[in-house]
């Protein structure tokens, strides 16, 4: 009888030294490797740059059989496989960049025992018999990277990850290792439940990256963001990653840096593969100073000496912000992280959230319009843009597309590809007539039975059938279509070619009779809006930013003060007029209102107030004061700033005066305005949250 011995931690350290060149494991890695080698399911949360990949790469070389690594990022797969093969380690990937012949060749390599690690995209398990083939080969370890994608509470939820539990079962329930850099307690519990991990060893190392210094620069608009960006890059040396919200803004910000004589390249998903690789290679080889990118850049990019990460626009969640900020200083040396924050940043995210998780009322209106315009087969002859125009009110094509995705997910409609083998069939004859006139045998009866098995009772109202999917002897247009046409001539069926497009499954059914998961849709919308609020709370936070981040992720090491954020260092960032690219100097020589502070940041140099930083409650009151100002301005038919400028409203929201005397001490409020508007604004302030007031 052969005895299989469990690899030891000493053997793992020997592999680490011999194959990867490290003397010992980092904090957290050792616990993870010990648990995996001991046959325990494991959940690993290590910060970006914490070495998550070694937690499965080292065990893979010691365990018998194959380690399957599920990764959502094609570029990350290629980078990791390239790095492993460069070390002479047997690894390969299978994803959409390969031909079917190339993918088959790699499966054959694995079957021959020539591979120890096989990276697979989650979507690969959606078709064919990928899981069954891998089970026959023998999978010792299933590693699921970016595991937060499996949780609807995570910041990058992907439906393809929801199938990972079934994939695990199909692989034979191997030991499973789930890994992520960012996971709140709620997300960790969701990962465990969704993957059915068996009492997993949970490894959480400190989220704190002590070498990163966090800064928030308050700005009013894109012009001030551009100025602040140029200034930050001028003050801080080293390679920089600049994150922008959209492809269009990436291109524009890259041009802004070019005008400031800062060599930069643009990176986003709209570039073709060749150009994208050229851009990435130029940055990795330090041929340019900065790369301006959407969040498509950076995941899995192992560049240790990025000294600066700047968010030109606020991310939609603290998880995304922390992960992207973590691409700075992976070598452990001091690096700077800047968020250029403008209050309207949240509106962009609200637009995308609204598009991704539409309101029930919109979904219902879209369905009713589709029902009205569908032909007798349920086919709708237009797309989302035309539908958006047809609906009453201001509805975007993006919102309509999202509503249609909800309907497709509930199998209310189908998006069909144009195919010569697809036909729309409606059964006209009753079962009694079929038995009476066709009998119980023959190809016509067999075809009708096959159609019933495929479509069920739907065939009575009409169903789209792929003739190629029928049983042998009946399949294909050349065989089935002549029989159907003969049946149609005798009025047993109605048949017509089914073109591609959007088709309602049953236009006669009310939406309430379909199983639409409204509760989950609403829950996900609320979760995304909650994440957005937390991100904005961080931007307005007046205490320790490091503590805010660590507390959010549940790190017990969070302290109330640090030496690595602008608030704790007493730095007050301010955009200066002279920073604006191509800006004309102000009268008086464009004197700056800021001076250099330690670390190259800015601090106030004169009694003239800097940009005010509002907390979340202050921001809510600020919004109410702006609404009141708007009412007064409309009534008096004057521009809003004539009543009070934003700066004055912000100071009112921050100081919350109780009397006309204390209100009159605020800049921008003279005796005339105090008499004219003072009482109304004091009432609005008193109606706000009951916090300390002047």
XYZ file of C-alpha atoms in Angstrom, residues 12-635:
624
model
C 7.880 24.597 1.286
C 10.634 26.931 2.511
C 13.185 24.958 0.484
C 11.034 25.422 -2.662
C 10.638 29.118 -1.837
C 14.407 29.566 -1.639
C 15.376 27.325 -4.559
C 12.673 28.259 -7.080
C 11.677 31.806 -6.096
C 14.810 33.170 -4.407
C 13.233 34.277 -1.090
C 14.743 33.353 2.266
C 11.450 33.059 4.108
C 7.732 33.682 3.839
C 6.175 37.067 4.511
C 3.632 37.513 7.318
C 0.496 35.578 6.468
C 2.062 33.501 3.692
C 3.390 30.864 6.074
C -0.018 30.300 7.720
C -1.689 30.053 4.324
C 0.847 27.585 2.927
C 0.717 25.430 6.076
C -3.090 25.286 5.907
C -3.160 24.376 2.202
C -0.500 21.679 2.590
C -2.501 20.326 5.526
C -5.581 19.937 3.327
C -7.625 22.814 4.764
C -9.784 25.232 2.795
C -8.236 28.669 3.252
C -9.300 32.283 2.844
C -6.392 34.699 2.442
C -6.625 38.486 2.634
C -3.245 40.049 1.992
C -2.729 43.672 0.937
C -1.659 44.535 -2.586
C 2.017 43.642 -2.816
C 1.702 41.171 0.060
C 2.583 38.150 -2.092
C -0.744 36.339 -2.495
C 0.388 34.326 -5.530
C 3.093 32.484 -3.572
C 0.363 31.085 -1.305
C -0.679 28.744 -4.130
C 2.432 28.658 -6.334
C 4.636 27.073 -3.666
C 2.078 24.391 -2.658
C 1.429 23.664 -6.345
C 5.030 22.484 -6.744
C 4.745 20.179 -3.723
C 1.256 18.704 -4.105
C 0.516 15.787 -6.436
C -1.621 16.498 -9.492
C -2.621 19.863 -10.869
C -3.317 23.252 -9.279
C -6.051 25.183 -11.111
C -5.943 28.954 -10.656
C -9.113 30.874 -11.522
C -8.282 34.458 -12.465
C -10.513 37.088 -14.096
C -7.646 38.989 -15.709
C -6.091 37.815 -18.949
C -3.119 40.167 -18.594
C -2.462 38.918 -15.044
C -2.540 35.285 -16.209
C -0.007 35.960 -18.920
C 2.294 37.937 -16.604
C 2.277 35.247 -13.920
C 2.752 32.383 -16.382
C 5.591 34.257 -18.092
C 7.268 34.804 -14.719
C 6.859 31.140 -13.741
C 8.128 29.743 -17.048
C 11.079 32.133 -16.865
C 11.969 30.350 -13.604
C 11.596 27.002 -15.332
C 8.336 26.197 -13.554
C 5.651 24.198 -15.435
C 2.680 26.562 -15.884
C 0.249 27.556 -18.633
C -3.027 29.425 -19.096
C -6.251 28.801 -20.980
C -8.376 31.800 -21.930
C -10.084 33.486 -24.871
C -6.801 34.559 -26.487
C -6.095 30.947 -27.514
C -7.471 29.014 -30.444
C -9.387 25.833 -29.659
C -6.403 23.805 -30.885
C -4.020 25.698 -28.582
C -6.353 25.245 -25.598
C -6.695 21.522 -26.340
C -2.906 21.245 -26.479
C -2.564 22.733 -23.020
C -5.159 20.378 -21.584
C -3.169 17.522 -23.098
C 0.008 18.846 -21.458
C -1.791 18.833 -18.118
C -3.070 15.292 -18.717
C 0.492 14.110 -19.402
C 1.637 15.621 -16.106
C 3.742 18.303 -17.816
C 2.042 21.162 -15.946
C 1.709 21.917 -12.251
C -0.263 25.167 -12.564
C -3.041 25.904 -15.040
C -4.585 29.385 -15.021
C -8.191 29.436 -16.248
C -10.631 32.317 -16.791
C -13.922 31.812 -14.882
C -15.927 32.108 -18.109
C -14.092 29.055 -19.461
C -16.296 26.874 -17.258
C -19.474 28.245 -18.844
C -19.230 26.027 -21.907
C -17.904 22.646 -22.921
C -16.664 20.097 -20.414
C -13.723 22.009 -18.950
C -14.414 20.999 -15.337
C -14.919 17.330 -16.235
C -11.664 17.192 -18.218
C -9.759 18.731 -15.327
C -11.335 16.314 -12.858
C -10.116 13.373 -14.964
C -6.609 14.863 -14.871
C -6.754 15.208 -11.071
C -6.917 18.586 -9.299
C -5.193 18.820 -5.915
C -5.769 22.519 -5.304
C -8.276 25.066 -6.602
C -7.047 28.635 -6.119
C -9.563 31.429 -6.752
C -7.835 34.773 -7.173
C -9.643 38.118 -6.763
C -12.191 36.193 -4.693
C -14.073 39.361 -3.746
C -15.591 39.120 -7.248
C -17.821 36.314 -5.953
C -19.546 38.582 -3.449
C -22.363 40.937 -4.370
C -21.026 43.114 -1.518
C -17.563 43.256 -3.112
C -16.474 46.220 -5.233
C -16.025 44.184 -8.415
C -18.867 41.641 -8.385
C -18.835 39.315 -11.413
C -21.711 36.920 -12.104
C -19.329 34.352 -13.661
C -17.819 33.874 -10.179
C -21.160 32.720 -8.795
C -20.664 29.450 -10.658
C -17.407 28.697 -8.833
C -19.171 26.586 -6.209
C -20.556 24.280 -8.921
C -17.157 24.273 -10.615
C -15.543 23.202 -7.359
C -18.017 20.328 -7.026
C -17.442 19.301 -10.663
C -13.674 19.218 -10.003
C -14.226 16.741 -7.166
C -14.199 19.191 -4.224
C -10.438 19.772 -4.080
C -8.843 21.843 -1.320
C -9.811 25.428 -2.141
C -7.824 28.606 -1.539
C -9.638 31.940 -1.982
C -7.490 35.078 -2.191
C -8.138 38.811 -2.282
C -6.488 42.061 -1.237
C -9.649 43.819 -0.079
C -12.487 42.252 1.876
C -14.651 43.613 4.654
C -16.111 41.192 7.217
C -19.318 41.042 5.169
C -17.417 40.138 1.998
C -15.328 37.502 3.807
C -18.481 35.796 5.096
C -20.020 35.921 1.635
C -16.938 34.353 0.002
C -17.002 31.508 2.544
C -20.714 30.870 1.987
C -20.678 31.182 -1.810
C -17.753 28.748 -2.174
C -19.007 26.436 0.601
C -15.591 26.512 2.249
C -15.347 23.952 5.042
C -14.357 25.718 8.281
C -11.645 27.603 6.418
C -8.405 28.822 7.891
C -8.784 32.590 7.538
C -5.542 34.499 7.148
C -5.786 38.279 7.465
C -2.617 40.298 7.725
C -2.586 43.976 8.576
C -4.087 46.146 5.881
C -1.759 48.951 6.817
C 0.835 49.965 4.243
C 2.932 52.155 6.517
C 5.106 53.409 3.660
C 2.130 55.043 1.919
C 1.211 58.638 2.739
C -2.423 59.550 2.047
C -3.533 62.989 0.850
C -6.825 64.532 -0.318
C -6.767 67.751 -2.327
C -10.164 69.536 -2.381
C -10.915 71.026 -5.806
C -13.968 72.581 -7.450
C -13.733 71.411 -11.047
C -11.603 69.667 -13.671
C -9.480 72.763 -14.282
C -8.398 72.776 -10.641
C -7.847 69.007 -10.772
C -5.548 69.452 -13.759
C -3.631 72.169 -11.937
C -3.304 70.083 -8.784
C -2.187 67.045 -10.785
C 0.573 68.963 -12.551
C 1.718 70.416 -9.229
C 1.761 67.036 -7.436
C 3.820 65.479 -10.224
C 6.197 68.442 -10.189
C 6.715 68.191 -6.419
C 7.102 64.408 -6.146
C 9.689 62.492 -8.143
C 9.440 58.971 -9.503
C 7.100 56.848 -11.594
C 3.432 57.742 -11.302
C 0.072 56.110 -12.023
C -2.798 58.540 -12.580
C -6.314 57.085 -12.474
C -9.143 58.782 -14.380
C -12.798 57.770 -14.527
C -13.446 57.296 -18.263
C -11.606 56.697 -21.517
C -12.354 60.248 -22.619
C -10.934 61.730 -19.416
C -7.841 59.506 -19.708
C -7.078 60.975 -23.137
C -7.735 64.533 -21.958
C -5.602 64.265 -18.804
C -2.742 62.763 -20.833
C -2.833 65.882 -23.032
C -2.852 68.102 -19.919
C 0.354 66.446 -18.718
C 1.910 66.776 -22.169
C 1.239 70.556 -22.079
C 2.932 70.606 -18.667
C 5.971 68.871 -20.240
C 5.422 65.664 -18.246
C 5.950 62.574 -20.458
C 2.828 60.444 -20.105
C 0.926 57.734 -21.971
C -2.773 56.802 -21.960
C -4.071 53.327 -21.125
C -7.672 52.134 -21.317
C -9.740 49.221 -22.588
C -10.506 51.028 -25.859
C -6.944 50.577 -27.131
C -6.196 47.623 -29.359
C -4.057 44.874 -27.822
C -0.885 45.900 -29.636
C -1.105 49.541 -28.597
C -2.051 48.622 -25.032
C 1.012 46.395 -24.701
C 3.235 49.140 -26.142
C 1.911 51.636 -23.604
C 2.319 49.227 -20.701
C 5.836 48.265 -21.789
C 6.850 51.939 -22.116
C 5.765 52.585 -18.539
C 7.319 49.403 -17.153
C 10.616 50.265 -18.901
C 10.386 53.838 -17.504
C 10.456 55.429 -20.930
C 7.721 57.760 -19.672
C 7.130 59.415 -16.319
C 3.452 58.613 -15.872
C 0.695 56.386 -17.137
C -2.843 57.799 -17.149
C -5.331 54.963 -16.964
C -8.797 53.757 -16.143
C -9.074 51.044 -13.499
C -8.384 48.558 -16.341
C -4.691 49.124 -15.576
C -2.703 47.800 -12.679
C -4.254 44.575 -11.422
C -1.432 42.099 -11.257
C 1.145 44.597 -12.561
C 4.222 43.958 -10.458
C 6.136 47.255 -10.694
C 7.720 47.800 -7.283
C 8.968 51.387 -7.630
C 5.797 53.354 -8.371
C 6.338 56.355 -6.122
C 3.071 58.145 -6.728
C -0.581 57.212 -7.341
C -2.989 60.047 -8.100
C -6.744 59.643 -8.455
C -7.910 62.398 -10.775
C -11.470 61.351 -9.907
C -12.841 59.718 -6.781
C -13.328 55.925 -7.106
C -16.738 54.455 -6.328
C -15.650 52.537 -3.229
C -12.978 52.515 -0.569
C -12.045 48.963 -1.631
C -11.255 50.126 -5.166
C -9.379 53.157 -3.852
C -7.275 51.113 -1.438
C -6.471 48.511 -4.077
C -5.428 51.102 -6.654
C -3.521 53.175 -4.099
C -1.683 49.998 -3.112
C 0.084 49.947 -6.472
C 2.417 52.561 -5.060
C 5.459 51.605 -3.029
C 5.372 47.847 -3.443
C 9.110 47.889 -2.689
C 8.375 49.169 0.817
C 9.817 52.649 0.264
C 7.898 55.834 1.029
C 5.342 56.692 -1.632
C 2.541 59.218 -1.956
C -1.147 58.680 -2.693
C -3.276 61.666 -3.717
C -7.031 61.923 -4.222
C -8.141 65.025 -6.129
C -11.666 65.359 -4.814
C -14.565 67.394 -6.085
C -18.064 66.978 -4.654
C -19.626 66.388 -8.135
C -17.427 63.264 -8.536
C -20.175 61.295 -6.845
C -22.671 62.149 -9.592
C -20.679 60.182 -12.169
C -20.779 57.103 -9.948
C -24.468 57.567 -9.187
C -25.092 57.623 -12.940
C -23.260 54.325 -13.410
C -24.957 52.716 -10.388
C -28.339 53.790 -11.700
C -27.420 52.280 -15.047
C -26.192 49.002 -13.561
C -29.100 48.534 -11.138
C -32.184 50.170 -12.669
C -35.282 51.045 -10.681
C -38.197 48.637 -10.874
C -40.423 51.282 -12.456
C -38.035 51.654 -15.405
C -37.776 47.886 -15.946
C -41.559 47.618 -15.974
C -41.904 50.520 -18.426
C -39.299 48.996 -20.749
C -41.110 45.657 -20.724
C -44.511 47.217 -21.437
C -43.071 49.134 -24.397
C -41.429 45.976 -25.738
C -44.716 44.069 -25.396
C -46.503 46.811 -27.284
C -44.011 46.861 -30.159
C -43.187 43.127 -30.471
C -44.483 41.267 -33.507
C -46.459 38.019 -33.357
C -43.299 36.019 -32.661
C -42.166 38.298 -29.831
C -39.428 39.882 -31.955
C -38.621 43.552 -31.344
C -37.210 45.375 -34.337
C -35.148 48.082 -32.612
C -32.445 48.484 -30.005
C -31.879 50.299 -26.711
C -31.229 53.721 -28.234
C -34.523 53.768 -30.150
C -36.358 52.465 -27.083
C -34.846 55.195 -24.887
C -36.202 57.834 -27.274
C -39.629 56.177 -27.340
C -40.036 56.105 -23.549
C -41.519 59.155 -21.817
C -39.234 61.195 -19.612
C -35.458 61.511 -19.745
C -34.123 57.949 -20.057
C -30.667 57.078 -21.380
C -29.828 54.174 -23.670
C -27.516 52.888 -20.925
C -30.424 52.676 -18.470
C -32.562 50.887 -21.066
C -29.756 48.379 -21.785
C -29.489 47.707 -18.058
C -33.243 47.151 -17.769
C -33.083 44.734 -20.697
C -30.251 42.830 -18.975
C -32.482 42.431 -15.911
C -35.260 41.098 -18.148
C -32.859 38.722 -19.901
C -31.572 37.449 -16.550
C -35.134 36.599 -15.545
C -35.664 34.860 -18.914
C -38.279 37.421 -19.916
C -36.478 38.059 -23.180
C -33.646 36.554 -25.194
C -31.031 38.164 -27.384
C -30.806 35.848 -30.399
C -28.073 35.537 -32.984
C -28.996 35.386 -36.645
C -28.767 31.746 -37.820
C -30.229 29.865 -40.809
C -31.108 26.915 -38.539
C -33.263 28.974 -36.155
C -36.996 29.027 -36.830
C -40.088 30.299 -35.056
C -42.642 27.476 -34.718
C -46.204 27.660 -33.384
C -48.276 24.501 -33.021
C -51.753 24.943 -34.558
C -53.197 21.415 -34.367
C -54.618 19.814 -31.235
C -53.202 16.510 -29.937
C -56.458 14.803 -31.000
C -56.095 16.017 -34.582
C -52.442 14.939 -34.703
C -53.335 11.433 -33.532
C -56.322 11.224 -35.881
C -54.571 12.451 -39.039
C -50.894 11.561 -38.503
C -51.163 8.457 -36.347
C -48.540 7.543 -33.770
C -45.441 7.077 -35.934
C -43.567 8.588 -38.857
C -41.045 11.416 -39.196
C -43.720 14.118 -38.901
C -44.883 12.848 -35.515
C -41.301 12.311 -34.337
C -40.439 15.904 -35.270
C -43.467 17.282 -33.421
C -42.516 15.235 -30.339
C -38.947 16.554 -30.538
C -40.212 20.135 -30.766
C -42.429 19.556 -27.723
C -39.482 18.174 -25.735
C -37.419 21.244 -26.639
C -40.039 23.975 -26.108
C -42.722 22.409 -23.899
C -46.104 24.135 -23.783
C -44.442 27.286 -25.145
C -44.759 25.673 -28.590
C -48.514 26.340 -28.438
C -47.989 30.121 -28.367
C -44.817 30.015 -30.434
C -41.167 29.311 -29.703
C -37.824 29.819 -31.393
C -36.123 26.476 -32.018
C -32.594 25.721 -33.180
C -33.045 22.896 -35.671
C -29.382 21.922 -35.343
C -30.041 21.007 -31.693
C -32.719 18.419 -32.469
C -31.978 14.679 -32.077
C -30.042 12.803 -34.811
C -32.182 11.994 -37.817
C -34.224 15.166 -37.314
C -31.537 17.801 -36.806
C -30.546 20.516 -39.238
C -32.422 22.729 -41.633
C -31.937 20.352 -44.571
C -33.765 17.542 -42.703
C -36.324 19.264 -40.492
C -37.303 22.290 -42.554
C -38.961 20.376 -45.452
C -40.992 18.377 -42.915
C -42.064 21.567 -41.123
C -43.031 23.205 -44.402
C -45.134 20.151 -45.292
C -46.842 20.330 -41.892
C -47.443 24.046 -42.397
C -49.107 23.448 -45.768
C -51.622 21.244 -43.908
C -51.985 23.851 -41.103
C -50.490 21.696 -38.356
C -47.884 24.357 -37.576
C -46.926 27.902 -38.452
C -43.219 28.295 -39.347
C -41.050 31.275 -40.214
C -37.349 32.018 -40.215
C -36.120 33.556 -36.957
C -33.665 36.381 -37.476
C -31.388 37.710 -34.759
C -32.501 40.362 -32.295
C -34.418 40.799 -29.055
C -37.318 38.444 -28.599
C -39.823 38.341 -25.739
C -40.362 34.828 -24.439
C -44.114 35.336 -24.069
C -45.419 38.817 -24.921
C -48.836 37.919 -23.532
C -47.555 37.350 -19.993
C -47.503 40.210 -17.501
C -44.116 40.914 -15.961
C -45.467 39.979 -12.524
C -45.755 36.373 -13.736
C -41.986 36.149 -14.340
C -39.467 35.492 -11.587
C -37.623 38.833 -11.453
C -35.472 39.105 -8.317
C -36.386 42.674 -7.377
C -35.065 42.288 -3.819
C -31.539 41.419 -4.956
C -31.541 44.215 -7.527
C -32.561 46.729 -4.877
C -30.093 45.326 -2.344
C -27.169 45.617 -4.743
C -28.127 49.180 -5.660
C -28.241 50.169 -1.979
C -24.907 48.426 -1.333
C -23.188 50.326 -4.153
C -24.625 53.651 -2.981
C -23.468 52.869 0.559
C -19.932 52.213 -0.690
C -20.015 55.503 -2.561
C -21.084 57.380 0.571
C -18.231 55.784 2.532
C -15.746 56.845 -0.140
C -16.990 60.425 0.029
C -16.889 60.325 3.838
C -13.197 59.439 3.511
C -12.612 62.440 1.260
C -14.253 64.788 3.784
C -12.716 63.098 6.840
C -10.904 65.516 9.141
C -9.278 62.871 11.342
C -6.648 60.239 10.570
C -7.173 58.875 7.069
C -5.160 55.733 7.783
C -7.396 54.969 10.756
C -10.494 55.495 8.570
C -9.262 52.924 6.020
C -8.088 50.340 8.542
C -11.271 50.585 10.598
C -13.363 50.067 7.450
C -11.562 46.791 6.733
C -11.790 45.688 10.362
C -8.057 45.828 11.067
C -7.602 45.666 14.860
C -4.295 47.541 14.529
C -6.077 50.779 13.561
C -4.929 53.690 15.732
C -6.382 57.165 15.945
C -3.325 58.961 14.602
C -0.426 58.335 12.244
C 2.509 60.098 10.650
C 1.453 59.292 7.115
C -1.628 61.325 6.142
C -2.233 64.982 5.459
C -4.586 65.453 8.420
C -2.208 63.992 10.990
C 0.746 65.874 9.497
C -1.189 69.152 9.609
C -0.952 69.608 5.842
C -3.715 71.591 4.172
C -3.689 71.169 0.437
C -4.792 74.060 -1.712
C -4.864 74.609 -5.458
C -3.047 77.775 -6.425
C -4.042 79.902 -9.406
C -0.444 79.890 -10.643
C -0.614 76.096 -10.956
C -3.225 76.240 -13.701
C -1.694 75.260 -17.056
C -1.611 78.283 -19.366
C -3.444 80.341 -16.718
C -3.149 84.127 -16.875
C -1.614 85.704 -13.723
C -3.976 87.463 -11.362
C -3.533 91.154 -10.506
C -0.745 91.625 -8.022
C 1.599 89.143 -9.705
C -0.466 85.994 -9.018
C 0.786 85.705 -5.429
C 0.372 82.160 -4.153
C -1.733 81.516 -1.081
C 0.317 78.428 -0.219
C 3.853 77.563 0.720
C 5.803 74.333 0.635
C 5.279 72.005 3.539
C 7.386 69.023 4.639
C 7.284 66.300 1.997
C 6.526 68.738 -0.815
C 2.879 69.279 0.082
C 1.312 72.661 0.675
C 0.261 74.446 3.813
C -1.402 77.828 4.380
C 1.064 80.729 4.263
C -1.224 83.643 5.042
C -4.344 84.368 7.090
C -6.401 84.150 3.900
C -8.458 80.967 4.397
C -7.615 77.850 2.398
C -10.197 75.562 0.813
C -12.604 74.354 3.483
C -12.868 70.621 4.100
C -16.416 69.609 5.047
C -17.436 66.497 6.905
C -20.416 64.465 5.647
C -22.932 66.272 7.907
C -21.470 69.627 6.922
C -21.753 68.642 3.262
C -25.443 67.789 3.744
C -26.090 71.208 5.312
C -24.063 72.849 2.553
C -26.433 71.246 0.039
C -29.475 72.563 1.922
C -28.001 76.085 2.010
C -27.308 75.936 -1.709
C -30.933 74.925 -2.301
C -32.138 77.925 -0.262
C -29.760 80.215 -2.147
C -31.183 78.884 -5.420
C -34.742 79.677 -4.312
C -33.771 83.240 -3.384
C -31.795 83.744 -6.597
C -34.702 82.574 -8.744
C -37.144 84.798 -6.863
